[in-house]
Coordinates of C-alpha atoms and ligand atoms in Angstrom, one line a residue:
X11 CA -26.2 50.9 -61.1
X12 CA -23.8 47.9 -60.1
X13 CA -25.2 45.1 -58.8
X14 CA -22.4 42.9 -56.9
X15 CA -23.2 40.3 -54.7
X16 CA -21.6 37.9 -52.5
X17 CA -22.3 36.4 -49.2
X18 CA -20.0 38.6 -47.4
X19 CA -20.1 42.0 -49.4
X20 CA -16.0 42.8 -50.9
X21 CA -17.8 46.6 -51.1
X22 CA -21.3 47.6 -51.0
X23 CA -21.5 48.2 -54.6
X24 CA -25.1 48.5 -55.2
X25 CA -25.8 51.9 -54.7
X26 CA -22.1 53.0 -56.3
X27 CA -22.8 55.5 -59.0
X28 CA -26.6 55.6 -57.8
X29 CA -28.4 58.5 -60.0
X30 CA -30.6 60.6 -56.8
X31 CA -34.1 61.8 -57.6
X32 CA -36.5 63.2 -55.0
X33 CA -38.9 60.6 -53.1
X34 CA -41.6 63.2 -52.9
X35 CA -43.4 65.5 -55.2
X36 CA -42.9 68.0 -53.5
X37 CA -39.4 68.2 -54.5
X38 CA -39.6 67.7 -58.1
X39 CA -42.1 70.4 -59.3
X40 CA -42.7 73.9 -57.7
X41 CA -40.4 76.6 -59.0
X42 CA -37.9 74.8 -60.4
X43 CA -36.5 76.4 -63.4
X44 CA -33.9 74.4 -64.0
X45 CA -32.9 70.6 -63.2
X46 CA -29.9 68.5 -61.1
X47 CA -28.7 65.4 -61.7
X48 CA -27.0 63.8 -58.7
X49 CA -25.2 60.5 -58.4
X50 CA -23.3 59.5 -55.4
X51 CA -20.6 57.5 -54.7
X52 CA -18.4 56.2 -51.6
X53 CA -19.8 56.1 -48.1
X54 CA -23.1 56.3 -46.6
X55 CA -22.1 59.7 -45.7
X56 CA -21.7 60.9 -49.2
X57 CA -25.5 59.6 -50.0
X58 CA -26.6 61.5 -47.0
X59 CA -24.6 64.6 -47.9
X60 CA -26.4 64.3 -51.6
X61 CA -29.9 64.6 -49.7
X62 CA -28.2 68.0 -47.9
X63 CA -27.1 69.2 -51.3
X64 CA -30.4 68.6 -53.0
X65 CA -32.1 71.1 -50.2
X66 CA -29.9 73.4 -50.9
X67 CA -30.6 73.4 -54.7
X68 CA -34.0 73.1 -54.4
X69 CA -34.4 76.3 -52.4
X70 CA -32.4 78.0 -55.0
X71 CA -34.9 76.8 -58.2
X72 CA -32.6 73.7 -59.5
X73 CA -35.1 70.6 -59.0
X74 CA -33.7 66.7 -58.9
X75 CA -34.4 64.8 -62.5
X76 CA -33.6 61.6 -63.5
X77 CA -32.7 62.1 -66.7
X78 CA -29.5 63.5 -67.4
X79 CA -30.0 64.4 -70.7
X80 CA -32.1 67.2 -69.3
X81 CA -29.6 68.1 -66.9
X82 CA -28.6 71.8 -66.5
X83 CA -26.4 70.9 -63.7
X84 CA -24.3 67.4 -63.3
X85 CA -23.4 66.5 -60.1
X86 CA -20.8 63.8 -58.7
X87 CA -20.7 63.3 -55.3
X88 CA -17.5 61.4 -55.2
X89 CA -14.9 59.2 -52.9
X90 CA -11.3 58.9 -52.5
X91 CA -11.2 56.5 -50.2
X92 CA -9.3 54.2 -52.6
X93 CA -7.7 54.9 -55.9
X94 CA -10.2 52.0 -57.2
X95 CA -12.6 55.0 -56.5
X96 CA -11.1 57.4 -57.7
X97 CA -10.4 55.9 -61.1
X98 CA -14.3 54.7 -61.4
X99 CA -15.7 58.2 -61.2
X100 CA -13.0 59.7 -63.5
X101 CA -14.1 56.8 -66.0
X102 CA -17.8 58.4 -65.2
X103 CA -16.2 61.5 -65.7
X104 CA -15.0 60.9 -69.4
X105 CA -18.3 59.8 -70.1
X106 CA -20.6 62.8 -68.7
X107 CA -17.7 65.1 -70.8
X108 CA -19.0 63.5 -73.8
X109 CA -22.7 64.3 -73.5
X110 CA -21.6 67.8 -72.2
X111 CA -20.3 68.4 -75.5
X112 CA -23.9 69.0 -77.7
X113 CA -25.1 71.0 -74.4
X114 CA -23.0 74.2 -74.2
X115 CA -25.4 74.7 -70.8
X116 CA -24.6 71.7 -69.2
X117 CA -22.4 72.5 -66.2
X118 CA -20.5 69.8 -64.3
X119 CA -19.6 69.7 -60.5
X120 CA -17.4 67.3 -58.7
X121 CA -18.3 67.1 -55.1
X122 CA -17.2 65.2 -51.8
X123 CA -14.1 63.9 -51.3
X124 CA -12.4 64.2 -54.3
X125 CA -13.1 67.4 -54.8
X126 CA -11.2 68.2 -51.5
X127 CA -7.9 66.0 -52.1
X128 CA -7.3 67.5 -56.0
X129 CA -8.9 71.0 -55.4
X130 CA -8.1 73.2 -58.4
X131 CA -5.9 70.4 -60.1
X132 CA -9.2 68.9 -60.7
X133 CA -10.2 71.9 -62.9
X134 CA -7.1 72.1 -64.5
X135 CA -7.0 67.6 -65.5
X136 CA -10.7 67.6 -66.0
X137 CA -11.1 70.6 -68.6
X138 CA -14.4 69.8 -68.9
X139 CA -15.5 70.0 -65.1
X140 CA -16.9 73.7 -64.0
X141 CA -17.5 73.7 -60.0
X142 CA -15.3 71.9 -57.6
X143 CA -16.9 72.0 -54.1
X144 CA -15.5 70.4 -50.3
X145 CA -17.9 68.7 -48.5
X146 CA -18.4 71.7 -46.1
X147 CA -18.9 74.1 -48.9
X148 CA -22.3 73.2 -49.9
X149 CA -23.8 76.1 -48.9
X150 CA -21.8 78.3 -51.3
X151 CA -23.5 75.8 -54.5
X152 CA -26.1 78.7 -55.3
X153 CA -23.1 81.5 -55.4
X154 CA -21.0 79.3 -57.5
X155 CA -23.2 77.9 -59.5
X156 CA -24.5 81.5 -60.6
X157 CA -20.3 81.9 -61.0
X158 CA -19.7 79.0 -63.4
X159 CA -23.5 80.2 -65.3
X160 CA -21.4 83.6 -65.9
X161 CA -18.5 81.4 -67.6
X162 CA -16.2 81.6 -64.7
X163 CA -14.8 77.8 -62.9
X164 CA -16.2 77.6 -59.5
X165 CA -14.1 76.5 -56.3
X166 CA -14.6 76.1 -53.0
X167 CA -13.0 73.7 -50.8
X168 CA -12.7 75.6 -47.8
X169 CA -13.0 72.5 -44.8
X170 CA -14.9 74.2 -41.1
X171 CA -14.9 73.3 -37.7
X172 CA -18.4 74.2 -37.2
X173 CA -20.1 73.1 -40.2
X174 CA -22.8 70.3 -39.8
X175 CA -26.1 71.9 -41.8
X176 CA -27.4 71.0 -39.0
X177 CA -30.7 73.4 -39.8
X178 CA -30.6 72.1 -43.4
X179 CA -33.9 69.8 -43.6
X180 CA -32.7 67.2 -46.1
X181 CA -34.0 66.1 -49.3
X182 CA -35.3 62.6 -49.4
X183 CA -33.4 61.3 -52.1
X184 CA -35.0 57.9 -53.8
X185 CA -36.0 56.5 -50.5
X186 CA -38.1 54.3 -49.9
X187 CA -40.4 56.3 -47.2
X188 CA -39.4 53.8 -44.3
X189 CA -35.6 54.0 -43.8
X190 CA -33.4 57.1 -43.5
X191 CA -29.9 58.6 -42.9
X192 CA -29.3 61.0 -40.0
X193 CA -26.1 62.7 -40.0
X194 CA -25.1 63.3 -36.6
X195 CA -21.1 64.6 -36.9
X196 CA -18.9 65.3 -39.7
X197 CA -14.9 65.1 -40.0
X198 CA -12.8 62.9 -38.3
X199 CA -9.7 63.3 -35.9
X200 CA -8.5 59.9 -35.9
X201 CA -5.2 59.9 -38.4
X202 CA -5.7 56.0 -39.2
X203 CA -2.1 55.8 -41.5
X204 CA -4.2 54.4 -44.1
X205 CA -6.9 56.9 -44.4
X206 CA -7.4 59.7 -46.6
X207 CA -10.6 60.9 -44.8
X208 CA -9.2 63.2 -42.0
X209 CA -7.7 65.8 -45.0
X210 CA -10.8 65.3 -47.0
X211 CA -13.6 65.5 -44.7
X212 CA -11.6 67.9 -41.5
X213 CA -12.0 67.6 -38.4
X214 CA -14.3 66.0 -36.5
X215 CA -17.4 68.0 -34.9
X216 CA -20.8 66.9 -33.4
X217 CA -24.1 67.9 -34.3
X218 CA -26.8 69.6 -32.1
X219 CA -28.7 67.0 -30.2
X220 CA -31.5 68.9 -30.4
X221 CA -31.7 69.3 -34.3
X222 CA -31.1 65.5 -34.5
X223 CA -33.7 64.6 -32.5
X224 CA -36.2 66.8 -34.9
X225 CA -34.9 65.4 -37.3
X226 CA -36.1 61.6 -36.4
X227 CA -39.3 62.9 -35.5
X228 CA -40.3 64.4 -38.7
X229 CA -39.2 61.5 -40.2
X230 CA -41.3 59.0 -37.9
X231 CA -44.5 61.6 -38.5
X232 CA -44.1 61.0 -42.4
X233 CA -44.0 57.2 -42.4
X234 CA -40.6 56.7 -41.8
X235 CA -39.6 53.7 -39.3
X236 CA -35.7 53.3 -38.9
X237 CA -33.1 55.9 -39.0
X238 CA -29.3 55.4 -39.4
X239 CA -27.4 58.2 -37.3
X240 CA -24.2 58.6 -39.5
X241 CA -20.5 59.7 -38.4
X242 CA -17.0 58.2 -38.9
X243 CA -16.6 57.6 -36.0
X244 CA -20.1 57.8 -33.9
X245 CA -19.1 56.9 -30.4
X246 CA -16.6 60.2 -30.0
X247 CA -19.9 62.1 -30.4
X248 CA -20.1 64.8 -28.2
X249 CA -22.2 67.7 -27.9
X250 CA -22.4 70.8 -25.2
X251 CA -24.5 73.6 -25.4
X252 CA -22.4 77.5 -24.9
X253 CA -22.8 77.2 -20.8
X254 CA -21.5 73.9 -20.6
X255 CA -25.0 72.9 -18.8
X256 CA -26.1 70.6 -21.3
X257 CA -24.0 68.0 -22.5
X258 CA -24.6 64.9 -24.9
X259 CA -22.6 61.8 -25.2
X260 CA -23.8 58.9 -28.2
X261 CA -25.3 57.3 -25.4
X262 CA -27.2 60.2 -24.6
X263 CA -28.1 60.6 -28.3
X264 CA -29.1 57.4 -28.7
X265 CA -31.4 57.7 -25.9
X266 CA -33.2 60.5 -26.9
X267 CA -33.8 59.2 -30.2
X268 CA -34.7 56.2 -29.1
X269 CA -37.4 57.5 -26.8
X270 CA -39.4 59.2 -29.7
X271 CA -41.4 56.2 -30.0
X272 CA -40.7 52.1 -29.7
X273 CA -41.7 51.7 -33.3
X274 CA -38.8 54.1 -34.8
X275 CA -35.9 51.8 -35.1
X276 CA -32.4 53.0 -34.5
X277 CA -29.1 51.7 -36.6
X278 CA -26.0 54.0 -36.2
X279 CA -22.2 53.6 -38.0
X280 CA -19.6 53.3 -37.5
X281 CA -18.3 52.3 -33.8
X282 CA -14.5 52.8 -33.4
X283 CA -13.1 50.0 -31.5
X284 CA -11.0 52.5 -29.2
X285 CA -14.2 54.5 -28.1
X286 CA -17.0 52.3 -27.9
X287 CA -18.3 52.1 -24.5
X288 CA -20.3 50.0 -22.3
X289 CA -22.7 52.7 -21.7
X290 CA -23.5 52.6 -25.3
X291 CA -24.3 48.6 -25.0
X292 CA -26.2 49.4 -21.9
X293 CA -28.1 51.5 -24.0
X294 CA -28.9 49.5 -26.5
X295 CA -30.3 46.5 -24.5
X296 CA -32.5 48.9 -22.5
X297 CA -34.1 49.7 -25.9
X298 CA -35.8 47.3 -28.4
X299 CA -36.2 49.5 -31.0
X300 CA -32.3 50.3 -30.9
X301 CA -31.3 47.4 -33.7
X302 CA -28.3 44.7 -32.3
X303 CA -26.2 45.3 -34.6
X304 CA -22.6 46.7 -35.0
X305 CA -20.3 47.3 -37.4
X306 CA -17.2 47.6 -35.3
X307 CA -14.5 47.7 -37.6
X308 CA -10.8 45.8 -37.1
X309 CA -8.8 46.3 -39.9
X310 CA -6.5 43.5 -38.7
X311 CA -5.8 41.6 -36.7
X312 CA -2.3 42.1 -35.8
X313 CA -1.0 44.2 -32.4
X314 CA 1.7 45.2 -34.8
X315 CA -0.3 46.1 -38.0
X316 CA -2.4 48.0 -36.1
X317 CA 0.2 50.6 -34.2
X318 CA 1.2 50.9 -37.7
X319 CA -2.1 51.9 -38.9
X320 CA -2.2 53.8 -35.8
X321 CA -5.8 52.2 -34.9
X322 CA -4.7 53.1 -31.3
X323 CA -5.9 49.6 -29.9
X324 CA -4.7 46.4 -29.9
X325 CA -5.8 42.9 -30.7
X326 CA -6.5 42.0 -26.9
X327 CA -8.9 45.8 -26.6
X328 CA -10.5 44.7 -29.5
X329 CA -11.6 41.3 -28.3
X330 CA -12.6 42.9 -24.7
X331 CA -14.8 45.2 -26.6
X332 CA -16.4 42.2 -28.8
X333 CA -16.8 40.3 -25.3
X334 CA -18.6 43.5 -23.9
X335 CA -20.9 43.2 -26.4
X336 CA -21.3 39.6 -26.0
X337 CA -22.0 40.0 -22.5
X338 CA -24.2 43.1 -22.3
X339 CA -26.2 42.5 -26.0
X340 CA -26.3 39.2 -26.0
X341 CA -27.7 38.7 -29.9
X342 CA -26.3 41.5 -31.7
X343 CA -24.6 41.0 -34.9
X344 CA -21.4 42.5 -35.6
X345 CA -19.5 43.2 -38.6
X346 CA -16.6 44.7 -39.8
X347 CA -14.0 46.6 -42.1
X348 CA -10.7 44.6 -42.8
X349 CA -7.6 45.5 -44.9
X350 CA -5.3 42.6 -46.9
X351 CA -2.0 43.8 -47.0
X352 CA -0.6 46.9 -45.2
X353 CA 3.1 47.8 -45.4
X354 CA 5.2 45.2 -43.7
X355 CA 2.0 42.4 -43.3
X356 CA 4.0 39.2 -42.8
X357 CA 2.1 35.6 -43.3
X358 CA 1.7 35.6 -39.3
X359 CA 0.2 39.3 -39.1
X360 CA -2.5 37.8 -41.6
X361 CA -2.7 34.7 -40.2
X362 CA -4.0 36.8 -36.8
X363 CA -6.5 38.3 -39.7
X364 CA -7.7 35.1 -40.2
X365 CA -8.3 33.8 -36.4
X366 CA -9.5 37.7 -35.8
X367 CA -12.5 36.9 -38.0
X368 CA -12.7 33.7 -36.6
X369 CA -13.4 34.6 -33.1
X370 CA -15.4 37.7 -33.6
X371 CA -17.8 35.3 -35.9
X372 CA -18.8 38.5 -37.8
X373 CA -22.2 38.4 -39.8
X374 CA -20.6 40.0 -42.7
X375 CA -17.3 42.3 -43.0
X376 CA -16.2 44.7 -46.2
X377 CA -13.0 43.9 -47.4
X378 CA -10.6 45.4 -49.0
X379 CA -6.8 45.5 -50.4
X380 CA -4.6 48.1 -48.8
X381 CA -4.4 51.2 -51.4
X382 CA -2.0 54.2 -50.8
X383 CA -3.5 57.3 -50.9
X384 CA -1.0 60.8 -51.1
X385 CA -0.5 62.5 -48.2
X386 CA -1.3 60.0 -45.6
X387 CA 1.0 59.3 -42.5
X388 CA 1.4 55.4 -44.2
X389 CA 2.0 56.9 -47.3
X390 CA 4.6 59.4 -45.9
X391 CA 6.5 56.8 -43.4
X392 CA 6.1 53.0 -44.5
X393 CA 7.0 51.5 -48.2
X394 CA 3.9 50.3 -49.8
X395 CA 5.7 47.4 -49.7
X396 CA 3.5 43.7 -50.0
X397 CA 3.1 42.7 -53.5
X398 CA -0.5 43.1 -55.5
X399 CA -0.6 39.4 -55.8
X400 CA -0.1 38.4 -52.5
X401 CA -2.6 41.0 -50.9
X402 CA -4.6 39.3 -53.4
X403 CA -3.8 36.0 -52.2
X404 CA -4.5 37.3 -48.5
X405 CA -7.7 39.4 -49.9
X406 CA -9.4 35.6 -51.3
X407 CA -8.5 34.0 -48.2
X408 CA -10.5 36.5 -45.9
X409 CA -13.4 36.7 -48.3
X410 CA -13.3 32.8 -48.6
X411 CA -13.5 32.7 -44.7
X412 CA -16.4 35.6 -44.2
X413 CA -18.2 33.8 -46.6
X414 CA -17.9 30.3 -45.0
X415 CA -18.8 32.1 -41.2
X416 CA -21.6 34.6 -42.9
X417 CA -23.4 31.1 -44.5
X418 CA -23.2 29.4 -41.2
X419 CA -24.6 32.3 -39.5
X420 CA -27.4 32.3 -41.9
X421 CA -27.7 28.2 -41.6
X422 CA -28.1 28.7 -38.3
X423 CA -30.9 30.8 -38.2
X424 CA -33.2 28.6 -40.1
X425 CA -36.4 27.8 -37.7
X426 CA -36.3 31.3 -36.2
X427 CA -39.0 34.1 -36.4
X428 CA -37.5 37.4 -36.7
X429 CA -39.3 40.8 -36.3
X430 CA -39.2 42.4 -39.6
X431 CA -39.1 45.8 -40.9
X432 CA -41.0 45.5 -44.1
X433 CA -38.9 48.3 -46.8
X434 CA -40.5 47.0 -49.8
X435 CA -40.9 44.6 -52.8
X436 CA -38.0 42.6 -53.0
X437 CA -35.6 42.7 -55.6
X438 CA -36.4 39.6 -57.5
X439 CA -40.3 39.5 -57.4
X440 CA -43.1 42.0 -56.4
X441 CA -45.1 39.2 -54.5
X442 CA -42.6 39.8 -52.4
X443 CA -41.2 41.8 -50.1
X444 CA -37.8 42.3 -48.4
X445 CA -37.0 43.8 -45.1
X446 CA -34.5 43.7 -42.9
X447 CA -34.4 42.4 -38.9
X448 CA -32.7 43.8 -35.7
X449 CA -29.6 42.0 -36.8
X450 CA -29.4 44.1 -40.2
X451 CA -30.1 40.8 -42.2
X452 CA -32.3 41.0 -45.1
X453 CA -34.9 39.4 -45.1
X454 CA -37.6 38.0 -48.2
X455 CA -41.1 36.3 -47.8
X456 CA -44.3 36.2 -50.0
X457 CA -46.7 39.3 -49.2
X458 CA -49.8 38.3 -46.9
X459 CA -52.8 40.5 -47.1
X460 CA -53.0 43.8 -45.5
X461 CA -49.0 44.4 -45.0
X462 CA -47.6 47.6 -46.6
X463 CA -43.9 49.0 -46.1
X464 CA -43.6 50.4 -43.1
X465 CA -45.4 47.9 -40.8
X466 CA -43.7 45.5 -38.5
X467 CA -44.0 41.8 -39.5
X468 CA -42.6 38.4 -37.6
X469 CA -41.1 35.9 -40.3
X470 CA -39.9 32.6 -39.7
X471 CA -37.0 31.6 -41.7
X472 CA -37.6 28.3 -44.0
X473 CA -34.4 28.5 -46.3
X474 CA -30.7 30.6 -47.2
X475 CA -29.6 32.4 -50.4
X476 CA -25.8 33.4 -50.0
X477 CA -27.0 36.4 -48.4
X478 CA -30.5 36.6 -47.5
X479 CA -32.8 34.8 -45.4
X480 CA -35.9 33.7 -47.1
X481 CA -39.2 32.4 -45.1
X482 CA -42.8 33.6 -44.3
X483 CA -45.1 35.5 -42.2
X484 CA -46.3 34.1 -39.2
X485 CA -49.0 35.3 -37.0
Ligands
5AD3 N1 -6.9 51.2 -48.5 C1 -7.8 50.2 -48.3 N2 -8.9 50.3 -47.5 C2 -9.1 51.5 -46.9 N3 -10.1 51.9 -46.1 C3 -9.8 53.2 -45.7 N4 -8.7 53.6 -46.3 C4 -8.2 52.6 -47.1 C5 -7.1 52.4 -47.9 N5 -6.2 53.4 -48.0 C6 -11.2 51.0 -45.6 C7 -11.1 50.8 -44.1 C8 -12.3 51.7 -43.6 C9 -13.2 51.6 -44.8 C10 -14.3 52.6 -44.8 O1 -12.4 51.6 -45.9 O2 -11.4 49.5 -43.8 O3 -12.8 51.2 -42.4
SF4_4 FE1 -10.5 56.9 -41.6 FE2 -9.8 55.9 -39.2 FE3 -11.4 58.2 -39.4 FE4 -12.4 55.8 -40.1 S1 -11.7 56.4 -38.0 S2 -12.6 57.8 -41.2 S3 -10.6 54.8 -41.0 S4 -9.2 58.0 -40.1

């Protein structure tokens, strides 16, 4: 596991490449013949897809290990969101191969996005690989694992409308029994130019309400104290049962969830800037325990960069929709995704970057340098045209700026008390713990008698690393 850290994150890398292993018992013993190694990379999704994938296996006798030496099945959940990704797992690939050599049993799956964009080319590069699966194959694993124990390649990358396994109660993978993922919709119907996601992941379709909602209370019963409710694109969430008599919007969703009881918090990503509604804000502030934070993402901001990237909003939408949640949440944090050099990015266009994360004062943003990925509409239509070194120019300038907005945001909440989430130790000490509060900041103090993970704490902040907040409990 990477650990990468800066103020303002270039890419959450610490849980790239993260080997999965069941958080209870219960998952790593009974009639498990043989064992799974999972690691996941890419997207929140992808972790929370791994959890969907380890049900599946463990009702058909594979159990999660650690160890992959004592793997009968290696699993790589991977990204192909940028051909930095891409080129990391194949590395990881190479690797695995050579321990696969010894163990003539040792079968090797790539999952997840990659294994939709290359489908069978991926078997026919990566001799060594024996099951290629789509993200909404999952379900066939257990057929084509039994394929590939016969000898044969496995391959499934069929994508579905319907698919959301939504009955599939998820595996807990290496969690830490307070937070969880919740995915609410899969796909996505957006066509950003940029993005590879809409032919990897299909389109976009909403989860049952109702088997959401389950969800987060079984969760809450076991211990568990904030959920994430995951989609690419939650606030185009929609939901109506066959009669058309029951109908769910993310408002609606969040509500419900919200209402199973004020100590489950609620986080949800990702907002699209073109779809995020007051009534979703409204929501939010009539709810503590929904957190006030989020991660709306921009991209750019230029009007003209972003018909280009066919965001379908411009700069002046997206600063009505940061002033809406100004207005109507008055405290919540909000962060954001932004891309350094798109086709045809002039000095200005990135210059409007610049004032863009300026204005919106984000808390922290993930950055990244424009990568052309096949088969997109900016790959089809615009010249990948803005040198490496200048998007890396125009990459360390808005990383230099995040940085100097996230330290002042964290300056300037030195003196405050915060309500706390306590997740566990920290990372540094075990007299310690971390958590995180409403505004998705981390958050590390000395342990005081008689808190555990799980319980709520209020901490006053005394000092700032580059990107945590450090002080103690006060009562
Ligand atoms: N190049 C660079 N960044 C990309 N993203 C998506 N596609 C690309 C690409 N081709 C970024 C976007 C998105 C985040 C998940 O990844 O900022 O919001
Ligand atoms: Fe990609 Fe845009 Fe969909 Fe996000 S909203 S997954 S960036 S196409």
């Amino acid at each position: 596991m990477k650990l990468f850290e800066t103020p303002a994150k270039v890419i959450d890398e610490s849980r790239q490449g993260e080997a999965y292993y069941a958080a209870d018992n219960q998952h790593n013993n009974i009639n498990h013949f043989k064992k799974f190694y999972i690691e996941s990379y890419g997207c929140q999704m992808n972790f929370s897809d791994s959890e969907i994938v380890a049900s599946i296996l463990s009702e058909n006798r594979y159990g999660p290990t650690r160890d992959i030496e004592e793997a009968h099945l290696v699993l790589l959940n991977t990204c192909s969101i940028r051909e930095k990704a891409e080129e990391t797992i194949r590395k990881r690939l190479r690797t695995i191969s050579g321990l696969k050599q010894g163990k003539p049993d040792m079968m090797i799956g790539i999952l997840g996005c990659m294994a939709e964009r290359l489908k069978k080319t991926l078997l026919e590069e990566e001799k060594l690989v024996d099951l290629v699966v789509g993200p909404d194959a999952y379900r066939d694993l257990p057929r084509l694992i039994a394929q590939g124990e016969d000898g044969e390649k496995g391959l499934n990358v069929l994508l579905s409308r319907e698919e959301t396994y939504a009955d599939i109660s998820p595996v807990r993978l290496e969690s830490n029994g307070v937070t969880a993922f919740i995915s609410i919709m899969r796909g996505c119907d957006n066509m950003c130019s940029f993005c590879v996601v809409p032919f990897t992941r299909g389109r976009e379709r909403s989860r049952d309400p109702f088997t959401i909602v389950a969800e987060a209370e079984q969760l809450f019963s076991k211990g568990y104290r904030e959920v994430t409710l995951l989609g690419q694109n939650v606030d185009s969430y929609f939901w109506q049962n066959e009669d058309q008599q029951i109908r769910y919007t993310f408002a609606n969703l969040l509500e419900a969830v919200a209402r199973i009881h004020p100590d489950l918090r609620i986080r949800f990503s990702t907002s699209h800037p073109k779809d995020m509604t007051d009534e979703v804000l409204e929501t939010m502030a009539r709810y503590e325990n929904i957190c006030n934070y989020i991660h709306l993402p921009v991209q750019s901001g230029s009007s003209r960069i972003l018909s280009l990237m066919n965001r379908t909003y411009d700069r002046p939408w997206y600063m009505d929709r940061v002033e809406a949640i100004r207005r109507i949440v008055p405290d919540c944090a909000i962060s954001s995704d932004i891309i350094a050099g798109f086709c045809t990015e002039t000095d200005e266009d990135h210059a409007d970057t610049l004032s863009m994360i300026r204005w919106a004062d984000y808390s922290m943003s993930y950055m990244f340098m424009y990568s052309e990925r096949p088969g997109t509409l900016a790959a089809r239509k615009y010249a990948d045209d803005i040198p490496e070194e200048v998007k890396k120019n125009r990459l360390n300038e808005i990383i230099a700026l995040q940085n100097e907005i996230s330290r002042k945001h964290n300056q300037r909440d030195i003196g405050k008390t915060f309500k706390v989430l306590i997740e566990g130790d920290s990372r540094k000490s075990d007299n310690e713990f971390k958590g995180r509060n409403t505004q998705n900041k981390m958050v590390v103090f000395p342990k005081a008698n008689g808190y555990k993970p799980g319980d709520y704490v209020h901490v006053r902040v005394e000092s700032t690393t580059s990107a945590t907040l450090i002080g103690s409990i006060v009562h």
